[in-house]
mmCIF file of C-alpha atoms in Angstrom:
data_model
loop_
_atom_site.group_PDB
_atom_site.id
_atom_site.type_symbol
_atom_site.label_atom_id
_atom_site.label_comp_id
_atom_site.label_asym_id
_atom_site.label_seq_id
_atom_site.Cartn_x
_atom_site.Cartn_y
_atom_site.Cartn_z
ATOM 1 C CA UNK A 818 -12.346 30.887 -9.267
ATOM 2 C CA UNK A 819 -10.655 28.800 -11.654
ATOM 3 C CA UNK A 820 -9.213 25.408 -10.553
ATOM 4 C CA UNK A 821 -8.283 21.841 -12.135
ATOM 5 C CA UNK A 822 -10.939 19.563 -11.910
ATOM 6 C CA UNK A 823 -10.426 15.188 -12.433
ATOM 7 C CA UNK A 824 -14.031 14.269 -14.013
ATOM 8 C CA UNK A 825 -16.032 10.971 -14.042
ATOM 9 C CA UNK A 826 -18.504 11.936 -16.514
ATOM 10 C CA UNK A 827 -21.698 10.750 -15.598
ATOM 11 C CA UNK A 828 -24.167 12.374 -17.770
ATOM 12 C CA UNK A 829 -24.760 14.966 -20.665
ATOM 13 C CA UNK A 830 -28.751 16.386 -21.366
ATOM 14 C CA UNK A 831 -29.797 18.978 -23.721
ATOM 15 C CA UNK A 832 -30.700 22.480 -22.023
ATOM 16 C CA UNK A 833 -31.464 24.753 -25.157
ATOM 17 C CA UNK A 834 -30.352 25.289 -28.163
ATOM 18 C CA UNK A 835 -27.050 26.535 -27.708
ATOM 19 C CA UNK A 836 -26.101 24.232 -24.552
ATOM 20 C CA UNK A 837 -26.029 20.921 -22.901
ATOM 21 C CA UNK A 838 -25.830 20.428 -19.434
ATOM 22 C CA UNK A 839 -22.689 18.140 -18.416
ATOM 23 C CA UNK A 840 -22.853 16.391 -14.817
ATOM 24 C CA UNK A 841 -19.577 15.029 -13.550
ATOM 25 C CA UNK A 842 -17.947 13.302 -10.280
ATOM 26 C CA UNK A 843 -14.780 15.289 -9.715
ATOM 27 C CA UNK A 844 -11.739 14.213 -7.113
ATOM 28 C CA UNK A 845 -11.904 17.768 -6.053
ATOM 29 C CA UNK A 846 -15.118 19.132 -5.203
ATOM 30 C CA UNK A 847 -17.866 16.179 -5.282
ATOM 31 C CA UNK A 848 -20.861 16.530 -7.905
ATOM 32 C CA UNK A 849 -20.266 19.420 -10.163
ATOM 33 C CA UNK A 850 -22.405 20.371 -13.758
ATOM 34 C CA UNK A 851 -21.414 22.399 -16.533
ATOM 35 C CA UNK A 852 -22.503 24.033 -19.413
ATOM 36 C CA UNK A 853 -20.729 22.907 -22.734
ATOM 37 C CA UNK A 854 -21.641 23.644 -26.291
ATOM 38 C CA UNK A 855 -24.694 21.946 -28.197
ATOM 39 C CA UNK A 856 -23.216 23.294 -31.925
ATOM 40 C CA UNK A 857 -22.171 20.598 -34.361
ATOM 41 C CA UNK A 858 -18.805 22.330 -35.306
ATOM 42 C CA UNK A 859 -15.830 20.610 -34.594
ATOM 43 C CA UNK A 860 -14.462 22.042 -31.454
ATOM 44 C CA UNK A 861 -18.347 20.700 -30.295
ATOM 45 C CA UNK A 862 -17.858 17.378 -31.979
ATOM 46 C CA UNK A 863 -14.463 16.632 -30.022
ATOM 47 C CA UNK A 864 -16.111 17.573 -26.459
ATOM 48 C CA UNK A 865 -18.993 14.766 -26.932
ATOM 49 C CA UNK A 866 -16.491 12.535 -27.898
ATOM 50 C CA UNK A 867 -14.361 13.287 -24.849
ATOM 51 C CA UNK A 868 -17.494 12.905 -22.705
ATOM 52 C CA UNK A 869 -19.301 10.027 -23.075
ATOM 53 C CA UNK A 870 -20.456 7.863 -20.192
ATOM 54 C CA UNK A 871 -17.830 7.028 -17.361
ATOM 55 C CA UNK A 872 -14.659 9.406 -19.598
ATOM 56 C CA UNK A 873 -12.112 10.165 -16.910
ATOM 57 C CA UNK A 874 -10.737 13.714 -17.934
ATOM 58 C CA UNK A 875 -9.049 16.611 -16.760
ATOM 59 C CA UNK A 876 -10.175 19.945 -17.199
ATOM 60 C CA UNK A 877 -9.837 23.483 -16.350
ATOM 61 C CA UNK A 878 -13.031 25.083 -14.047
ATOM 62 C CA UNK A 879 -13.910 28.371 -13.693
ATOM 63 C CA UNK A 880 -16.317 27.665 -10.179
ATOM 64 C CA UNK A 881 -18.429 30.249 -9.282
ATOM 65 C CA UNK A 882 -19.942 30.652 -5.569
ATOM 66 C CA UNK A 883 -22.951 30.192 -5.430
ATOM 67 C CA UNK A 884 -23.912 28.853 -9.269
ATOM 68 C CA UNK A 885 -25.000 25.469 -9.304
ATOM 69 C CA UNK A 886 -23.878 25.169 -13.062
ATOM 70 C CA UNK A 887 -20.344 26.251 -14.114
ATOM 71 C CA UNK A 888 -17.948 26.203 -17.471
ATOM 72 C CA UNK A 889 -14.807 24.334 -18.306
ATOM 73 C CA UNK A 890 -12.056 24.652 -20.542
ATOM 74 C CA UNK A 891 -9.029 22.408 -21.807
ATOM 75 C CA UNK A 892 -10.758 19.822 -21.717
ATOM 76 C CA UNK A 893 -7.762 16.541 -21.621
ATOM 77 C CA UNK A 894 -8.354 12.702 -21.186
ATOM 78 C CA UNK A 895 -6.690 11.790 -17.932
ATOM 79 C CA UNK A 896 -7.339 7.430 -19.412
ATOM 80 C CA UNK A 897 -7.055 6.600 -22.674
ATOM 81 C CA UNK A 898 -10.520 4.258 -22.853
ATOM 82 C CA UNK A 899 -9.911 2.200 -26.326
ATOM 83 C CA UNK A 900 -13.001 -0.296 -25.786
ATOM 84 C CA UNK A 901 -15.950 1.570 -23.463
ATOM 85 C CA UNK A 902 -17.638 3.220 -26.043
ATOM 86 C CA UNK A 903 -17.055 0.731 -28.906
ATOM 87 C CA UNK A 904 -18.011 -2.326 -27.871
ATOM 88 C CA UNK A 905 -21.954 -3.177 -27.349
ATOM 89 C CA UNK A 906 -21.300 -4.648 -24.036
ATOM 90 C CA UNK A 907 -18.753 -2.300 -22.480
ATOM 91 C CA UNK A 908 -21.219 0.638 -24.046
ATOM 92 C CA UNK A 909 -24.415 -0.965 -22.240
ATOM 93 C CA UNK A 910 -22.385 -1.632 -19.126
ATOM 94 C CA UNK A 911 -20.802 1.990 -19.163
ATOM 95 C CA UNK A 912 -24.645 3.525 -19.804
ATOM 96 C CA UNK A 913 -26.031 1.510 -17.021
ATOM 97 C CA UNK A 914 -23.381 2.421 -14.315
ATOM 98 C CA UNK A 915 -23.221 5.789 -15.466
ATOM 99 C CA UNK A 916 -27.246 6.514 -14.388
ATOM 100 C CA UNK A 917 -26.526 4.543 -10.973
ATOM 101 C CA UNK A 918 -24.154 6.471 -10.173
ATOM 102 C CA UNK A 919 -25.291 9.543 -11.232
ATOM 103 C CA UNK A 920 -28.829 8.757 -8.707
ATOM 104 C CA UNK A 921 -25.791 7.826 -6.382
ATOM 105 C CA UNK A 922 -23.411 10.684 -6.021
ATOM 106 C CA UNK A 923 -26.117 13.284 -4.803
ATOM 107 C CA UNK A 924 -24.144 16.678 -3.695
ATOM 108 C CA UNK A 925 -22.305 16.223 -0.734
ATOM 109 C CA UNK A 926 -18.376 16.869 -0.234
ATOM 110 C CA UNK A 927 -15.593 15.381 -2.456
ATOM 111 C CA UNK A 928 -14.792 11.569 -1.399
ATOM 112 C CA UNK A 929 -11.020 10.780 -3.005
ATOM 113 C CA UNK A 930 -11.775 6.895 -1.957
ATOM 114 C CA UNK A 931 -15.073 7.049 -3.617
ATOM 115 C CA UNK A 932 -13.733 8.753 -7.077
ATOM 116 C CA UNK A 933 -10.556 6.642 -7.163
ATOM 117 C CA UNK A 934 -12.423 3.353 -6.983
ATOM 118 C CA UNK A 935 -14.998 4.350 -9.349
ATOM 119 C CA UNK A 936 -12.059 5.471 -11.694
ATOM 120 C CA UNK A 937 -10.310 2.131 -11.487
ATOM 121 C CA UNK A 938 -13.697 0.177 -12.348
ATOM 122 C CA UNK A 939 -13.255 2.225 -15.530
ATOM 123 C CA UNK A 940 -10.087 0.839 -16.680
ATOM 124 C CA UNK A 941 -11.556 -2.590 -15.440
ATOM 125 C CA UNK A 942 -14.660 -2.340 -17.487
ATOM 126 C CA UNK A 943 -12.358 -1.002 -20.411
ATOM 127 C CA UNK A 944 -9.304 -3.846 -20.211
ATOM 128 C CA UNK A 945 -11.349 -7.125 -19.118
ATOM 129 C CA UNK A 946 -12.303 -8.952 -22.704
ATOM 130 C CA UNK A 947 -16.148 -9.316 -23.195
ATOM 131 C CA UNK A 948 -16.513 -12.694 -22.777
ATOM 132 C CA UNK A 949 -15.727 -11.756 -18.926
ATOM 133 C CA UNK A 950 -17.802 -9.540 -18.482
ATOM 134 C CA UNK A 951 -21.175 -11.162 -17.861
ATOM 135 C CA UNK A 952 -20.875 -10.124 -13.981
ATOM 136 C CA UNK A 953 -19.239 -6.769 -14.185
ATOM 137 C CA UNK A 954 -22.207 -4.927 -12.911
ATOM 138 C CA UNK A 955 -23.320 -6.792 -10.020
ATOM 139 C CA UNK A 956 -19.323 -6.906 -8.528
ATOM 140 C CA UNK A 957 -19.032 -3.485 -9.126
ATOM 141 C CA UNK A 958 -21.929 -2.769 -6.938
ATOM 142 C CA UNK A 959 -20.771 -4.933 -4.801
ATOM 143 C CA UNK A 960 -18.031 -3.490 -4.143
ATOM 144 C CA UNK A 961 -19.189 0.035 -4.383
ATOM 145 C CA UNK A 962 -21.563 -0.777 -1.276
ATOM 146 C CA UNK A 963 -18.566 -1.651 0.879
ATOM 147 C CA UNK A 964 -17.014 1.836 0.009
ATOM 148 C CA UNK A 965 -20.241 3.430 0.471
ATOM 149 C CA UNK A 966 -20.256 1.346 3.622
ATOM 150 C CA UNK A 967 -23.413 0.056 3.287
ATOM 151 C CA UNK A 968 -22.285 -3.684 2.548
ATOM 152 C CA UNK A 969 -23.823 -6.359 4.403
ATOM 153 C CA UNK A 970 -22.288 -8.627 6.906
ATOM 154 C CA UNK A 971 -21.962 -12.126 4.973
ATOM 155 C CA UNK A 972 -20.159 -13.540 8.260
ATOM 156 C CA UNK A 973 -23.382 -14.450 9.754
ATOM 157 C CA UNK A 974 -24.499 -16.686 6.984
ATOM 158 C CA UNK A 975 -25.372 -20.335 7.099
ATOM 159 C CA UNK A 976 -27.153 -22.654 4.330
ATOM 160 C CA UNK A 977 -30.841 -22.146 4.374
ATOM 161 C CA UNK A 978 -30.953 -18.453 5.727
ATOM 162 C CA UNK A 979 -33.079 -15.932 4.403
ATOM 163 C CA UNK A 980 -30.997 -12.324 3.649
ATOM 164 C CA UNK A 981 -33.201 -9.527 5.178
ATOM 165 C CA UNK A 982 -32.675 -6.284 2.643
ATOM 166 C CA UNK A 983 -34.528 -3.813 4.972
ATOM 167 C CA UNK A 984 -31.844 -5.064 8.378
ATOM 168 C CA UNK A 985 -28.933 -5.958 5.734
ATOM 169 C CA UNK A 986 -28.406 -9.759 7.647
ATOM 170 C CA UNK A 987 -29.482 -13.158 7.376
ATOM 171 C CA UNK A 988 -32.035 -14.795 9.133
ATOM 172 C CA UNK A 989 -33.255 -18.173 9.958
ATOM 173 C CA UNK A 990 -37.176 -17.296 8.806
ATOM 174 C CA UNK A 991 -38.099 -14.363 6.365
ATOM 175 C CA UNK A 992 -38.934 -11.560 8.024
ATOM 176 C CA UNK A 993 -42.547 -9.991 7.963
ATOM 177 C CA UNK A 994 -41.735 -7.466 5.358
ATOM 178 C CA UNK A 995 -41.071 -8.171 1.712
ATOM 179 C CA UNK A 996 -37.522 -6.640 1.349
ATOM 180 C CA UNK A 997 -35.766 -9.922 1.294
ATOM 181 C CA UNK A 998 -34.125 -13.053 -1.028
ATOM 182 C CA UNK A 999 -35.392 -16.186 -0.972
ATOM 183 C CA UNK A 1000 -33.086 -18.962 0.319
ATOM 184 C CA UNK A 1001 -31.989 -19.968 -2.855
ATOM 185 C CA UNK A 1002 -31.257 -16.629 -3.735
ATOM 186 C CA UNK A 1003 -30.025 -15.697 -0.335
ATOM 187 C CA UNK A 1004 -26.462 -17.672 -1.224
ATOM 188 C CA UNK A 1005 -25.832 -15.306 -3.583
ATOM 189 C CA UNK A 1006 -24.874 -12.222 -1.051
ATOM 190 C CA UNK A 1007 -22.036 -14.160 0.396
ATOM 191 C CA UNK A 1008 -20.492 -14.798 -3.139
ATOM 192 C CA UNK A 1009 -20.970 -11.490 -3.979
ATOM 193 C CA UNK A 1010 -19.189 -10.161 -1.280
ATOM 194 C CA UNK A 1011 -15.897 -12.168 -1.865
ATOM 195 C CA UNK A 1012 -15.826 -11.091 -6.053
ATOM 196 C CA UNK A 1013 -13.468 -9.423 -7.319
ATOM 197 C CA UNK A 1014 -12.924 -7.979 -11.035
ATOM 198 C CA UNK A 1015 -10.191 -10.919 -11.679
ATOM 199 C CA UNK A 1016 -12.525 -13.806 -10.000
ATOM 200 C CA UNK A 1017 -16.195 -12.727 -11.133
ATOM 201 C CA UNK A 1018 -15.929 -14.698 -14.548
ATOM 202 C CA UNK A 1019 -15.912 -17.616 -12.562
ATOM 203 C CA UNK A 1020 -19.166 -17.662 -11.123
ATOM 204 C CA UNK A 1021 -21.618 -19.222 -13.716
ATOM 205 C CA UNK A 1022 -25.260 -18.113 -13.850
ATOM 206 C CA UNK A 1023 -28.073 -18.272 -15.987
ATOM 207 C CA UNK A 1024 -29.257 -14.686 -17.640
ATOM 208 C CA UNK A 1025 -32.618 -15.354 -15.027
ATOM 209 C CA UNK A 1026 -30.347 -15.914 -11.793
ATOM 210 C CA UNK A 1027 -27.870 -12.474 -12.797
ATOM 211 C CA UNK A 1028 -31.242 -10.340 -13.446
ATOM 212 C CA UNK A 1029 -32.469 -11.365 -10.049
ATOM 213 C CA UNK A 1030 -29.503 -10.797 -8.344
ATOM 214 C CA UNK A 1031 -29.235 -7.512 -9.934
ATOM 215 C CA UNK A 1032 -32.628 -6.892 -8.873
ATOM 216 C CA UNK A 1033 -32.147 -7.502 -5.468
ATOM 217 C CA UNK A 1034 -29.255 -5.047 -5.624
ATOM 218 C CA UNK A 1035 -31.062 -2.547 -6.985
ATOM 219 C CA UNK A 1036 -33.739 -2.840 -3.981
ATOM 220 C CA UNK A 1037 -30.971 -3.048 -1.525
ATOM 221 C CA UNK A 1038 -29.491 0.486 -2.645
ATOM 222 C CA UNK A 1039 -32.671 1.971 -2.610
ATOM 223 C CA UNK A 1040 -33.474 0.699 1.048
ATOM 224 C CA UNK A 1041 -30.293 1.763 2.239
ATOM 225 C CA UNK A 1042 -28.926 4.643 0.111
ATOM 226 C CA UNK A 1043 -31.108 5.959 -2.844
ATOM 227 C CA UNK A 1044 -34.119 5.476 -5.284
ATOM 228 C CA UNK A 1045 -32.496 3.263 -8.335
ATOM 229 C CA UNK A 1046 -36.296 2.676 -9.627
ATOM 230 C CA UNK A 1047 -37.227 3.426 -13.296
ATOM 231 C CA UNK A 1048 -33.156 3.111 -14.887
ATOM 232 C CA UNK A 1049 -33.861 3.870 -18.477
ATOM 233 C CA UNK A 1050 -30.887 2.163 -19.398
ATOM 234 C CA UNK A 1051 -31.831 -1.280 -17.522
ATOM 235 C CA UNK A 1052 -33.676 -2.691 -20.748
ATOM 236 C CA UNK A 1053 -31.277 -2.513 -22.459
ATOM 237 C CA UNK A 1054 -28.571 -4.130 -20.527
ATOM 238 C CA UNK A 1055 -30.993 -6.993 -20.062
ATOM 239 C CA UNK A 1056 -30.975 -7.696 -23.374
ATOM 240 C CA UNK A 1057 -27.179 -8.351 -23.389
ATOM 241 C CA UNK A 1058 -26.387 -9.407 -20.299
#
């Protein structure tokens, strides 16, 4: 059945010589892959340009029950992204997201709320200048746990409590487990919860304080939602961020 599909690309890997395999979000129908040409002509050319990491396009499907991997055609940009995929730290950024959310979006029924906040990130991560961009990553995830709903509840928290990752509160003494931030660290979750992407230049940390944080994060989600271990693209954000 053919239909009109709104993409998030998320990720493109070789299959064989003739084809990649193309993973996408779409508004429509959830987590959806195709298969698009590997050939270096120019029609090919044009598609990996219109698919890079986090592209927000519009194509044409033709869906097929009960195939897990499908084609496309007509391929449009629905955004017009002029700094993503040019700029080292939008590029990094874009990578890095992209492989979260592709562990993230496991199959599972279209989510409009879900694919619309994801798409305006996009535009976020493509309008903001660089020099704001240090904290991108950890206020989108931030925010992406509260539409997930997995955010914790920062109401609870006082000076000196511990934040338990494994119960998602505070606490007054660590917990028995090691799934939690130190109190120094712990003052962090509340701050995170009240950024926004026109506020989160504003919060000043040192490269060590925004990797932990991020680490933390990274735990959390994979307590609470799914496995973000082994992120090839982590290195490399660490070295710009």
């Amino acid at each position: 059945m053919k239909q009109t599909l709104h993409l998030i690309i998320l990720r493109t890997i070789r299959h064989n010589e003739r084809h990649n395999i193309l993973t996408a979000f779409s508004l429509e129908s959830g987590r959806v892959a195709f298969a698009v040409s590997a050939g270096s002509g120019r029609a090919a050319s044009r598609m990996r340009a219109l698919m890079m990491p986090l592209s927000i396009v519009e194509c044409e499907a033709d869906i097929k029950p009960g195939r897990d991997i499908h084609t496309m055609a007509n391929v449009r940009s629905m955004t017009a992204l002029h700094g993503i995929h040019s700029h080292p730290v939008r590029s990094s950024l874009a990578m890095f997201l992209a492989e979260v959310l592709g562990c993230i979006l496991r199959d599972g029924p279209p989510d409009s709320l879900l694919w619309q906040f994801i798409a305006d990130g996009i535009v976020n991560l493509d309008r903001i200048p660089p020099a704001k961009l240090a904290n991108f990553h950890l206020c989108f995830l931030s925010r992406l746990a509260a539409v997930l709903g997995i955010a914790p509840d920062i109401g609870s928290y006082s000076d000196g409590m511990v934040f338990d990752m494994a119960d998602g509160r505070f606490r007054m003494t660590p917990p028995l487990h090691p799934h939690f931030f130190s109190a120094a660290d712990s003052r962090a979750v509340p701050m995170l919860g009240r950024l926004t992407f026109q506020t989160m230049h504003l919060w000043r940390l040192s490269r060590d304080e925004r990797r932990r944080i991020l680490d933390g994060i990274l735990e959390y989600y994979s307590i609470h939602y799914a496995t973000l271990t082994g992120l090839k693209s982590l290195d490399i954000l660490r070295t710009l961020m």
